[in-house]
Short mmCIF file of C-alpha atoms in Angstrom, two decimals:
data_model
loop_
_atom_site.label_atom_id
_atom_site.label_comp_id
_atom_site.label_asym_id
_atom_site.label_seq_id
_atom_site.Cartn_x
_atom_site.Cartn_y
_atom_site.Cartn_z
CA MET P 160 2.10 40.33 -0.66
CA ARG P 161 0.83 36.78 -0.16
CA VAL P 162 3.79 34.44 -0.51
CA ASN P 163 4.06 30.65 -0.44
CA VAL P 164 7.55 29.27 0.22
CA TYR P 165 8.21 25.62 -0.57
CA GLY P 166 11.34 23.71 0.48
CA SER P 167 13.55 22.70 3.37
CA GLU P 168 16.80 24.27 2.22
CA LEU P 169 18.52 27.06 4.16
CA SER P 170 17.37 29.45 1.43
CA ALA P 171 13.72 28.50 2.08
CA ALA P 172 14.00 29.09 5.83
CA VAL P 173 15.71 32.46 5.36
CA ALA P 174 13.26 33.61 2.67
CA ALA P 175 10.24 32.69 4.81
CA ALA P 176 11.59 34.49 7.88
CA ALA P 177 12.92 37.55 6.03
CA LEU P 178 9.87 38.14 3.85
CA SER P 179 7.51 37.89 6.82
CA SER P 180 9.74 40.25 8.82
CA VAL P 181 8.98 43.10 6.40
CA GLY P 182 5.22 42.59 6.31
CA HIS P 183 4.53 39.97 3.67
CA GLN P 184 2.03 37.25 4.57
CA VAL P 185 4.05 34.06 4.23
CA VAL P 186 3.08 30.39 4.31
CA TRP P 187 6.15 28.16 4.45
CA CYS P 188 5.76 24.48 3.60
CA PRO P 189 8.98 22.47 4.08
CA HIS P 190 9.54 19.50 1.78
CA PRO P 191 7.95 16.32 3.24
CA ASP P 192 11.36 14.62 3.45
CA PHE P 193 12.39 17.27 6.01
CA PRO P 194 9.24 18.52 7.78
CA TRP P 195 9.31 21.31 10.32
CA HIS P 196 9.34 19.02 13.36
CA SER P 197 12.73 17.70 12.21
CA LEU P 198 14.03 20.99 10.81
CA GLU P 199 13.43 22.99 13.98
CA SER P 200 15.98 20.89 15.87
CA ALA P 201 18.50 20.69 13.01
CA GLU P 202 21.94 21.91 14.06
CA TRP P 203 22.47 23.94 10.87
CA LEU P 204 19.28 25.92 11.51
CA ILE P 205 19.87 26.44 15.22
CA ARG P 206 23.46 27.56 14.67
CA GLU P 207 22.72 29.92 11.77
CA PRO P 208 23.03 33.33 13.48
CA GLY P 209 19.63 34.84 14.26
CA LEU P 210 17.61 32.62 11.93
CA LYS P 211 15.64 30.53 14.43
CA GLU P 212 14.77 33.66 16.41
CA GLN P 213 13.51 35.36 13.25
CA ILE P 214 11.35 32.35 12.38
CA ASP P 215 9.87 32.32 15.88
CA THR P 216 9.21 36.07 15.67
CA GLY P 217 7.45 35.66 12.33
CA CYS P 218 5.23 32.90 13.71
CA ARG P 219 4.30 34.94 16.79
CA SER P 220 3.42 37.95 14.63
CA GLY P 221 1.02 35.88 12.55
CA LEU P 222 2.80 36.90 9.33
CA LEU P 223 4.55 33.51 9.04
CA THR P 224 2.67 30.22 9.05
CA ILE P 225 4.48 26.88 8.80
CA ALA P 226 2.35 24.27 7.02
CA GLU P 227 2.73 20.51 6.69
CA THR P 228 1.32 20.36 3.17
CA PRO P 229 1.39 22.87 0.29
CA ALA P 230 -1.30 25.50 0.74
CA HIS P 231 -2.31 26.35 -2.83
CA GLY P 232 -4.70 29.23 -3.22
CA GLU P 233 -4.83 32.80 -4.44
CA VAL P 234 -1.32 34.16 -3.78
CA ASP P 235 1.05 36.64 -5.43
CA ILE P 236 4.32 34.70 -5.23
CA HIS P 237 5.37 31.06 -5.08
CA TRP P 238 9.00 30.82 -3.89
CA LEU P 239 10.66 27.45 -4.65
CA ALA P 240 13.83 26.64 -2.69
CA LEU P 241 14.45 22.92 -3.01
CA ALA P 242 17.46 20.63 -3.24
CA PRO P 243 18.75 19.61 -6.70
CA ASP P 244 17.39 16.07 -6.27
CA GLN P 245 13.86 17.39 -5.57
CA ARG P 246 13.04 18.50 -9.11
CA ASP P 247 10.10 16.09 -9.37
CA ALA P 248 8.56 17.57 -6.22
CA ALA P 249 9.05 21.09 -7.60
CA GLU P 250 7.38 20.20 -10.90
CA ALA P 251 4.44 18.51 -9.14
CA TYR P 252 4.03 21.60 -6.95
CA VAL P 253 4.02 24.00 -9.92
CA ALA P 254 1.66 21.77 -11.90
CA ASP P 255 -0.92 22.12 -9.11
CA VAL P 256 -0.76 25.92 -9.09
CA PRO P 257 -3.04 26.81 -12.06
CA ALA P 258 -6.05 24.93 -10.70
CA ALA P 259 -6.01 27.02 -7.51
CA GLN P 260 -5.12 30.37 -9.06
CA SER P 261 -7.20 32.65 -11.25
CA THR P 262 -5.12 35.83 -10.87
CA PRO P 263 -1.62 36.68 -12.12
CA LEU P 264 1.31 35.39 -10.09
CA VAL P 265 5.05 34.87 -10.21
CA VAL P 266 6.86 31.61 -9.49
CA ILE P 267 10.39 32.33 -8.25
CA ASN P 268 12.87 29.53 -8.87
CA ASN P 269 15.39 29.91 -6.04
CA SER P 270 16.62 26.32 -6.44
CA THR P 271 19.71 25.06 -8.26
CA PHE P 272 18.13 22.99 -11.01
CA PRO P 273 19.49 22.38 -14.53
CA VAL P 274 19.82 25.43 -16.77
CA GLY P 275 16.50 26.00 -18.50
CA HIS P 276 14.33 24.60 -15.72
CA THR P 277 12.69 27.93 -14.92
CA GLU P 278 11.25 27.89 -18.43
CA ARG P 279 9.97 24.39 -17.70
CA PHE P 280 8.06 25.75 -14.69
CA GLU P 281 6.43 28.44 -16.79
CA ALA P 282 5.33 25.83 -19.34
CA LEU P 283 3.69 23.87 -16.50
CA LEU P 284 1.75 26.97 -15.45
CA GLY P 285 0.32 27.47 -18.92
CA HIS P 286 -1.76 30.55 -18.06
CA ALA P 287 -1.37 34.13 -19.24
CA GLY P 288 -0.08 36.29 -16.41
CA GLN P 289 1.45 33.32 -14.56
CA VAL P 290 5.19 33.69 -15.02
CA ALA P 291 8.31 31.92 -13.72
CA VAL P 292 11.54 33.81 -13.03
CA ALA P 293 14.97 32.67 -11.88
CA LEU P 294 16.46 34.12 -8.70
CA PRO P 295 19.46 31.89 -7.93
CA ASP P 296 20.34 31.21 -4.30
CA MET P 297 23.32 33.42 -3.40
CA LEU P 298 23.30 32.90 0.39
CA GLU P 299 26.46 32.34 2.39
CA GLU P 300 26.08 29.74 5.12
CA GLY P 301 27.02 31.15 8.51
CA ARG P 302 25.77 34.62 7.51
CA ALA P 303 22.64 33.71 5.57
CA TRP P 304 20.36 36.27 7.23
CA GLU P 305 22.83 39.06 6.48
CA THR P 306 23.34 38.06 2.85
CA PHE P 307 19.56 37.95 2.27
CA THR P 308 18.61 41.15 4.07
CA ARG P 309 21.70 43.16 3.04
CA PRO P 310 22.54 41.62 -0.34
CA SER P 311 25.46 42.67 -2.49
CA ARG P 312 23.57 41.46 -5.56
CA TRP P 313 20.58 39.49 -6.81
CA LEU P 314 20.80 37.67 -10.15
CA LEU P 315 17.29 38.08 -11.53
CA GLY P 316 16.46 36.05 -14.61
CA SER P 317 13.29 37.49 -16.09
CA GLU P 318 12.02 38.35 -19.55
CA ASP P 319 8.66 39.64 -18.34
CA THR P 320 8.40 43.31 -17.34
CA GLN P 321 5.48 42.81 -14.98
CA ALA P 322 7.14 39.87 -13.23
CA THR P 323 10.35 41.88 -12.86
CA HIS P 324 8.42 44.71 -11.16
CA GLN P 325 6.70 42.17 -8.88
CA VAL P 326 9.99 40.66 -7.70
CA ARG P 327 11.53 44.08 -7.16
CA GLU P 328 8.55 45.07 -5.03
CA LEU P 329 8.73 41.81 -3.07
CA LEU P 330 12.36 42.49 -2.13
CA ARG P 331 12.19 46.30 -1.98
CA ALA P 332 12.90 46.39 1.76
CA PHE P 333 16.25 44.71 1.12
CA ASN P 334 17.21 46.91 -1.82
CA ARG P 335 17.37 50.41 -0.36
CA ARG P 336 21.10 51.12 -0.20
CA GLN P 337 21.62 50.62 -3.92
CA ASP P 338 20.03 48.73 -6.77
CA VAL P 339 21.47 45.25 -6.33
CA PHE P 340 19.47 43.56 -9.08
CA GLN P 341 21.33 42.31 -12.13
CA LEU P 342 18.61 41.69 -14.68
CA MET P 343 19.23 39.11 -17.40
CA PRO P 344 17.44 36.28 -19.24
CA ARG P 345 16.44 33.29 -17.14
CA ARG P 346 18.95 30.82 -18.56
CA ALA P 347 21.71 33.39 -18.20
CA ALA P 348 20.93 33.84 -14.50
CA GLU P 349 20.92 30.07 -13.90
CA LEU P 350 24.24 29.63 -15.68
CA THR P 351 25.80 32.73 -14.08
CA LYS P 352 25.28 31.32 -10.58
CA LEU P 353 27.09 28.10 -11.56
CA ALA P 354 29.79 30.05 -13.41
CA ILE P 355 30.57 32.10 -10.29
CA ILE P 356 31.05 28.95 -8.24
CA GLY P 357 33.26 27.48 -10.97
CA MET P 358 35.45 30.58 -11.09
CA LEU P 359 35.89 30.70 -7.31
CA ALA P 360 36.78 27.02 -7.21
CA THR P 361 39.26 27.50 -10.05
CA ARG P 362 41.03 30.31 -8.19
CA ILE P 363 41.27 28.20 -5.03
CA SER P 364 42.56 25.13 -6.85
CA TYR P 365 45.03 27.17 -8.91
CA MET P 366 46.42 28.69 -5.71
CA ASN P 367 46.68 25.23 -4.19
CA GLU P 368 48.61 24.04 -7.25
CA LEU P 369 50.99 26.98 -6.84
CA ALA P 370 51.42 26.14 -3.16
CA GLY P 371 52.54 22.64 -4.11
CA LEU P 372 54.98 24.06 -6.65
CA ALA P 373 56.28 26.56 -4.09
CA ASP P 374 56.92 23.70 -1.67
CA SER P 375 59.00 21.83 -4.24
CA LEU P 376 61.01 24.97 -5.10
CA ASP P 377 61.52 25.98 -1.44
CA VAL P 378 59.55 29.19 -1.99
CA ASP P 379 57.17 30.70 0.57
CA VAL P 380 53.85 30.86 -1.26
CA GLU P 381 52.81 33.88 0.82
CA HIS P 382 55.16 36.05 -1.26
CA VAL P 383 53.54 34.69 -4.40
CA ARG P 384 50.02 35.31 -3.08
CA LEU P 385 50.80 38.90 -2.13
CA GLY P 386 52.43 39.58 -5.49
CA MET P 387 49.50 38.13 -7.41
CA GLY P 388 46.85 39.87 -5.33
CA ALA P 389 48.51 43.26 -5.75
CA ASP P 390 47.88 43.01 -9.49
CA SER P 391 44.60 44.88 -10.02
CA ARG P 392 43.60 42.40 -12.72
CA ILE P 393 43.64 39.58 -10.14
CA GLY P 394 42.93 40.88 -6.63
CA PHE P 395 43.21 39.01 -3.33
CA GLU P 396 39.84 37.26 -3.11
CA TYR P 397 39.96 33.45 -3.00
CA LEU P 398 43.76 33.38 -3.35
CA TYR P 399 44.37 31.61 -0.06
CA PRO P 400 45.82 28.11 -0.43
CA GLY P 401 44.52 25.46 1.93
CA CYS P 402 43.68 21.83 2.49
CA GLY P 403 40.64 21.78 0.19
CA PHE P 404 37.11 23.14 0.17
CA GLY P 405 33.78 21.46 0.86
CA GLY P 406 30.25 22.38 1.83
CA PRO P 407 26.81 21.27 0.66
CA SER P 408 26.18 24.14 -1.74
CA PHE P 409 29.65 24.88 -3.11
CA SER P 410 30.50 21.27 -3.96
CA ARG P 411 26.99 20.51 -5.20
CA ASP P 412 26.93 23.54 -7.52
CA LEU P 413 30.31 22.60 -8.94
CA MET P 414 28.98 19.16 -9.79
CA ARG P 415 25.89 20.78 -11.28
CA LEU P 416 28.11 22.88 -13.56
CA ALA P 417 29.99 19.75 -14.59
CA ASP P 418 26.64 18.06 -15.35
CA VAL P 419 25.54 21.03 -17.46
CA GLN P 420 28.73 20.87 -19.50
CA HIS P 421 28.46 17.13 -19.93
CA ALA P 422 24.83 17.37 -21.06
CA SER P 423 25.76 20.02 -23.61
CA GLY P 424 28.47 17.79 -25.08
CA ARG P 425 31.17 20.24 -23.99
CA GLU P 426 33.36 18.36 -21.54
CA SER P 427 35.54 20.64 -19.42
CA LEU P 428 39.07 19.41 -18.78
CA LEU P 429 39.64 22.54 -16.69
CA LEU P 430 36.73 21.86 -14.33
CA GLU P 431 37.67 18.19 -14.02
CA HIS P 432 41.17 19.26 -13.05
CA VAL P 433 39.81 21.76 -10.50
CA LEU P 434 37.78 19.00 -8.85
CA ASP P 435 40.73 16.59 -8.91
CA ILE P 436 43.06 19.16 -7.32
CA ASN P 437 40.56 19.79 -4.55
CA GLU P 438 40.21 16.10 -3.71
CA GLN P 439 43.99 15.70 -3.66
CA LYS P 440 44.41 18.73 -1.39
CA LYS P 441 42.12 17.16 1.19
CA GLU P 442 44.92 14.64 1.77
CA THR P 443 47.77 17.16 1.88
CA LEU P 444 48.03 17.29 5.68
CA PHE P 445 48.10 13.50 5.80
CA ARG P 446 50.93 13.43 3.26
CA LYS P 447 52.93 15.96 5.27
CA PHE P 448 52.38 13.85 8.38
CA TRP P 449 53.44 10.71 6.50
CA ASN P 450 56.60 12.36 5.19
CA HIS P 451 57.61 13.70 8.58
CA PHE P 452 57.44 10.25 10.18
CA HIS P 453 58.61 8.38 7.06
CA GLY P 454 55.42 6.35 6.90
CA GLN P 455 55.70 5.03 10.48
CA LEU P 456 52.23 6.08 11.60
CA PHE P 457 50.67 3.10 13.38
CA GLU P 458 49.50 3.96 16.93
CA ARG P 459 50.60 7.57 16.62
CA ARG P 460 48.20 10.25 17.81
CA VAL P 461 46.97 13.33 15.93
CA ALA P 462 45.02 16.34 17.16
CA ILE P 463 42.63 17.93 14.66
CA TRP P 464 41.36 21.46 15.18
CA GLY P 465 38.27 22.12 13.10
CA ALA P 466 35.84 19.75 11.37
CA ALA P 467 33.22 22.04 9.79
CA PHE P 468 33.70 22.76 6.10
CA LYS P 469 34.17 26.44 7.03
CA PRO P 470 33.98 28.59 10.19
CA GLY P 471 30.53 29.60 11.31
CA THR P 472 28.67 26.41 10.40
CA THR P 473 27.87 23.03 11.91
CA ARG P 474 28.02 21.20 8.59
CA ILE P 475 30.67 18.75 7.45
CA ASP P 476 29.29 17.96 3.97
CA GLN P 477 32.27 17.13 1.71
CA ALA P 478 34.53 18.70 4.35
CA PRO P 479 38.30 18.02 4.10
CA VAL P 480 38.23 16.50 7.60
CA LEU P 481 36.34 13.45 6.28
CA THR P 482 39.03 12.55 3.75
CA LEU P 483 41.73 13.28 6.31
CA LEU P 484 40.14 11.15 9.01
CA ASP P 485 39.66 8.19 6.68
CA ALA P 486 43.33 8.34 5.64
CA LEU P 487 44.57 8.55 9.23
CA LEU P 488 42.34 5.77 10.54
CA ALA P 489 43.37 3.49 7.67
CA GLN P 490 46.95 3.76 8.97
CA GLY P 491 46.01 2.98 12.57
CA VAL P 492 46.40 6.54 13.83
CA ASN P 493 44.52 7.67 16.95
CA VAL P 494 42.72 10.99 16.44
CA ASN P 495 41.51 13.64 18.89
CA VAL P 496 39.08 16.08 17.24
CA HIS P 497 37.88 19.46 18.42
CA ASP P 498 35.40 21.81 16.74
CA PRO P 499 33.29 24.55 18.37
CA GLU P 500 30.10 23.58 16.50
CA ALA P 501 30.41 20.56 14.19
CA LEU P 502 31.22 17.69 16.58
CA PRO P 503 27.61 16.39 16.68
CA ALA P 504 27.65 15.91 12.90
CA LEU P 505 31.05 14.24 13.02
CA ARG P 506 30.04 12.05 15.95
CA ALA P 507 27.11 10.76 13.90
CA LEU P 508 29.63 9.33 11.41
CA TYR P 509 32.55 8.26 13.65
CA GLY P 510 31.03 8.10 17.12
CA ASP P 511 31.64 4.39 17.61
CA HIS P 512 35.16 4.30 16.15
CA PRO P 513 37.64 3.22 18.83
CA ARG P 514 40.42 5.45 17.47
CA VAL P 515 38.43 8.70 17.41
CA THR P 516 38.06 10.86 20.51
CA PHE P 517 35.80 13.93 20.49
CA CYS P 518 37.07 16.77 22.64
CA GLY P 519 34.50 19.18 24.00
CA ASP P 520 35.20 22.67 25.31
CA ASP P 521 38.98 22.44 25.71
CA PHE P 522 40.77 22.37 22.37
CA TYR P 523 44.13 22.16 24.14
CA ALA P 524 43.10 18.79 25.61
CA ALA P 525 42.93 17.41 22.08
CA CYS P 526 46.69 17.95 21.85
CA ASP P 527 47.64 15.82 24.87
CA GLY P 528 50.23 13.29 23.73
CA ALA P 529 49.75 14.22 20.06
CA ASP P 530 52.47 13.65 17.48
CA ALA P 531 50.99 16.42 15.33
CA LEU P 532 48.37 19.15 15.42
CA MET P 533 46.43 19.56 12.17
CA LEU P 534 44.59 22.85 11.72
CA VAL P 535 41.74 22.10 9.29
CA THR P 536 39.09 24.80 9.88
CA GLU P 537 40.18 28.34 10.75
CA TRP P 538 37.78 29.09 13.61
CA LYS P 539 38.85 32.32 15.36
CA CYS P 540 39.44 30.52 18.66
CA TYR P 541 42.43 28.78 17.07
CA TRP P 542 44.26 31.83 15.73
CA ASN P 543 46.31 32.75 18.81
CA PRO P 544 47.01 29.62 20.84
CA ASN P 545 49.31 29.35 23.83
CA TRP P 546 52.36 27.92 22.08
CA ARG P 547 54.16 27.06 25.32
CA GLN P 548 51.17 25.01 26.46
CA LEU P 549 51.01 23.23 23.11
CA SER P 550 54.70 22.39 23.21
CA GLU P 551 54.35 20.95 26.72
CA ARG P 552 51.25 18.90 25.92
CA MET P 553 52.34 17.42 22.59
CA ALA P 554 54.61 14.40 22.22
CA THR P 555 56.00 15.86 18.99
CA PRO P 556 55.50 19.62 18.49
CA LEU P 557 54.59 19.33 14.81
CA ILE P 558 52.11 21.96 13.56
CA LEU P 559 50.44 21.19 10.22
CA ASP P 560 48.59 24.35 9.28
CA GLY P 561 45.97 23.55 6.65
CA ARG P 562 44.80 27.18 6.36
CA ASN P 563 48.07 29.12 6.72
CA ILE P 564 46.73 31.15 9.63
CA PHE P 565 49.89 30.97 11.76
CA ASP P 566 53.17 32.85 11.27
CA PRO P 567 55.76 30.17 10.41
CA ASP P 568 58.75 32.01 11.90
CA TYR P 569 56.87 32.96 15.07
CA VAL P 570 55.83 29.35 15.64
CA ALA P 571 59.34 28.03 14.95
CA ALA P 572 60.88 30.58 17.31
CA ARG P 573 58.83 29.00 20.09
CA GLY P 574 60.37 25.61 19.53
CA LEU P 575 57.69 23.99 17.38
CA ILE P 576 57.96 22.53 13.90
CA TYR P 577 55.78 24.33 11.36
CA ARG P 578 54.48 23.07 8.01
CA GLY P 579 51.81 24.98 6.11
CA ILE P 580 50.39 24.84 2.60
CA GLY P 581 53.35 26.09 0.62
CA ARG P 582 54.74 27.71 3.77
CA ARG P 583 57.46 26.85 6.24
CA ALA P 584 59.69 28.68 8.68
CA ASP P 585 62.76 30.45 7.33
CA PRO P 586 65.71 28.25 8.37
CA THR P 587 67.97 31.31 8.53
CA GLY P 588 65.67 33.02 10.99
CA ALA P 589 65.74 36.14 8.82
#
């Protein structure tokens, strides 16, 4: 098929590369705010496993062309993957389609716009046989290529039989193991994507609330998590307490769901509470640090392991480390930060701050003279540290585990002080 992809989001880059890899003729036009000459050196694109190589392969094959301006003409599919604040650009793009198209086509809305916006696109087309469908972005950053080419599901919002067949054919190469399409009306698909994000965030925040309660009752929250997860009605997914979630898509989609509820006149006290809990949890390691030293923090030193909002990405959008850093620096604390991938993004924000030191390849060096080690992002390189080396390097062997990846009793048995999220070492040693 002839496909035009428009947008500079991760979903646009993956769609352009993946569709061309299976034989479609693709023209990808990034949004003018983020043209290709800036995107091709973006850390998030370079670090996304396999993506840049797939784009280069598509360009060499001639099946993928990267354009500076939208290339309207006779095509089969227009794929829109833009940021939520680029709705005007999306509407202007769709409005220009009918003048250049005399044959049937499908506009795929892969962007997170307000519920009902796919119908708005179809109204702008205004021609019989020119249909808009919703195909919400379900990619996972850090494994975007895998989630596109080996999807567990596609939410397809379509009320047109011919358009449904066209989309199925477009993605047939990625739908061979089983039928992963969940067909529903367009508005339902748009809302379902937001509802999924809301449910996941609610589970995380609820578990974080329980971790705080467990702390106050001197209960190890790991027992609670295992007991809850063993209930088949609940399961284990997204039941891990931690120091808050972030990320450009997750946080943005949550706010989009809140906006949808507000616009409908149905305010959600539950969602507001979920968001509040998450913001509070971003400060939980700081509060534990404050309590341990009874508020005497000036000129102390902290090591932070992990800055990215999750392992496998270079991004720090709404990441817990930002809230944590601001709280520490406000108290005159010196901070050594290590992250395998996200230091360039963090350096762009704090690079000239005299109290922030960025540690390169050696994450142990970040702990030299530290009064505490704060584990913020659970990169695999942090899971099995040399505890003896940490104890020797640190001024105070205080481990503040924001992701509960360490065994509290094992750490304590090696002479360090452990504090997790609702977890601590058993004082009896049992």
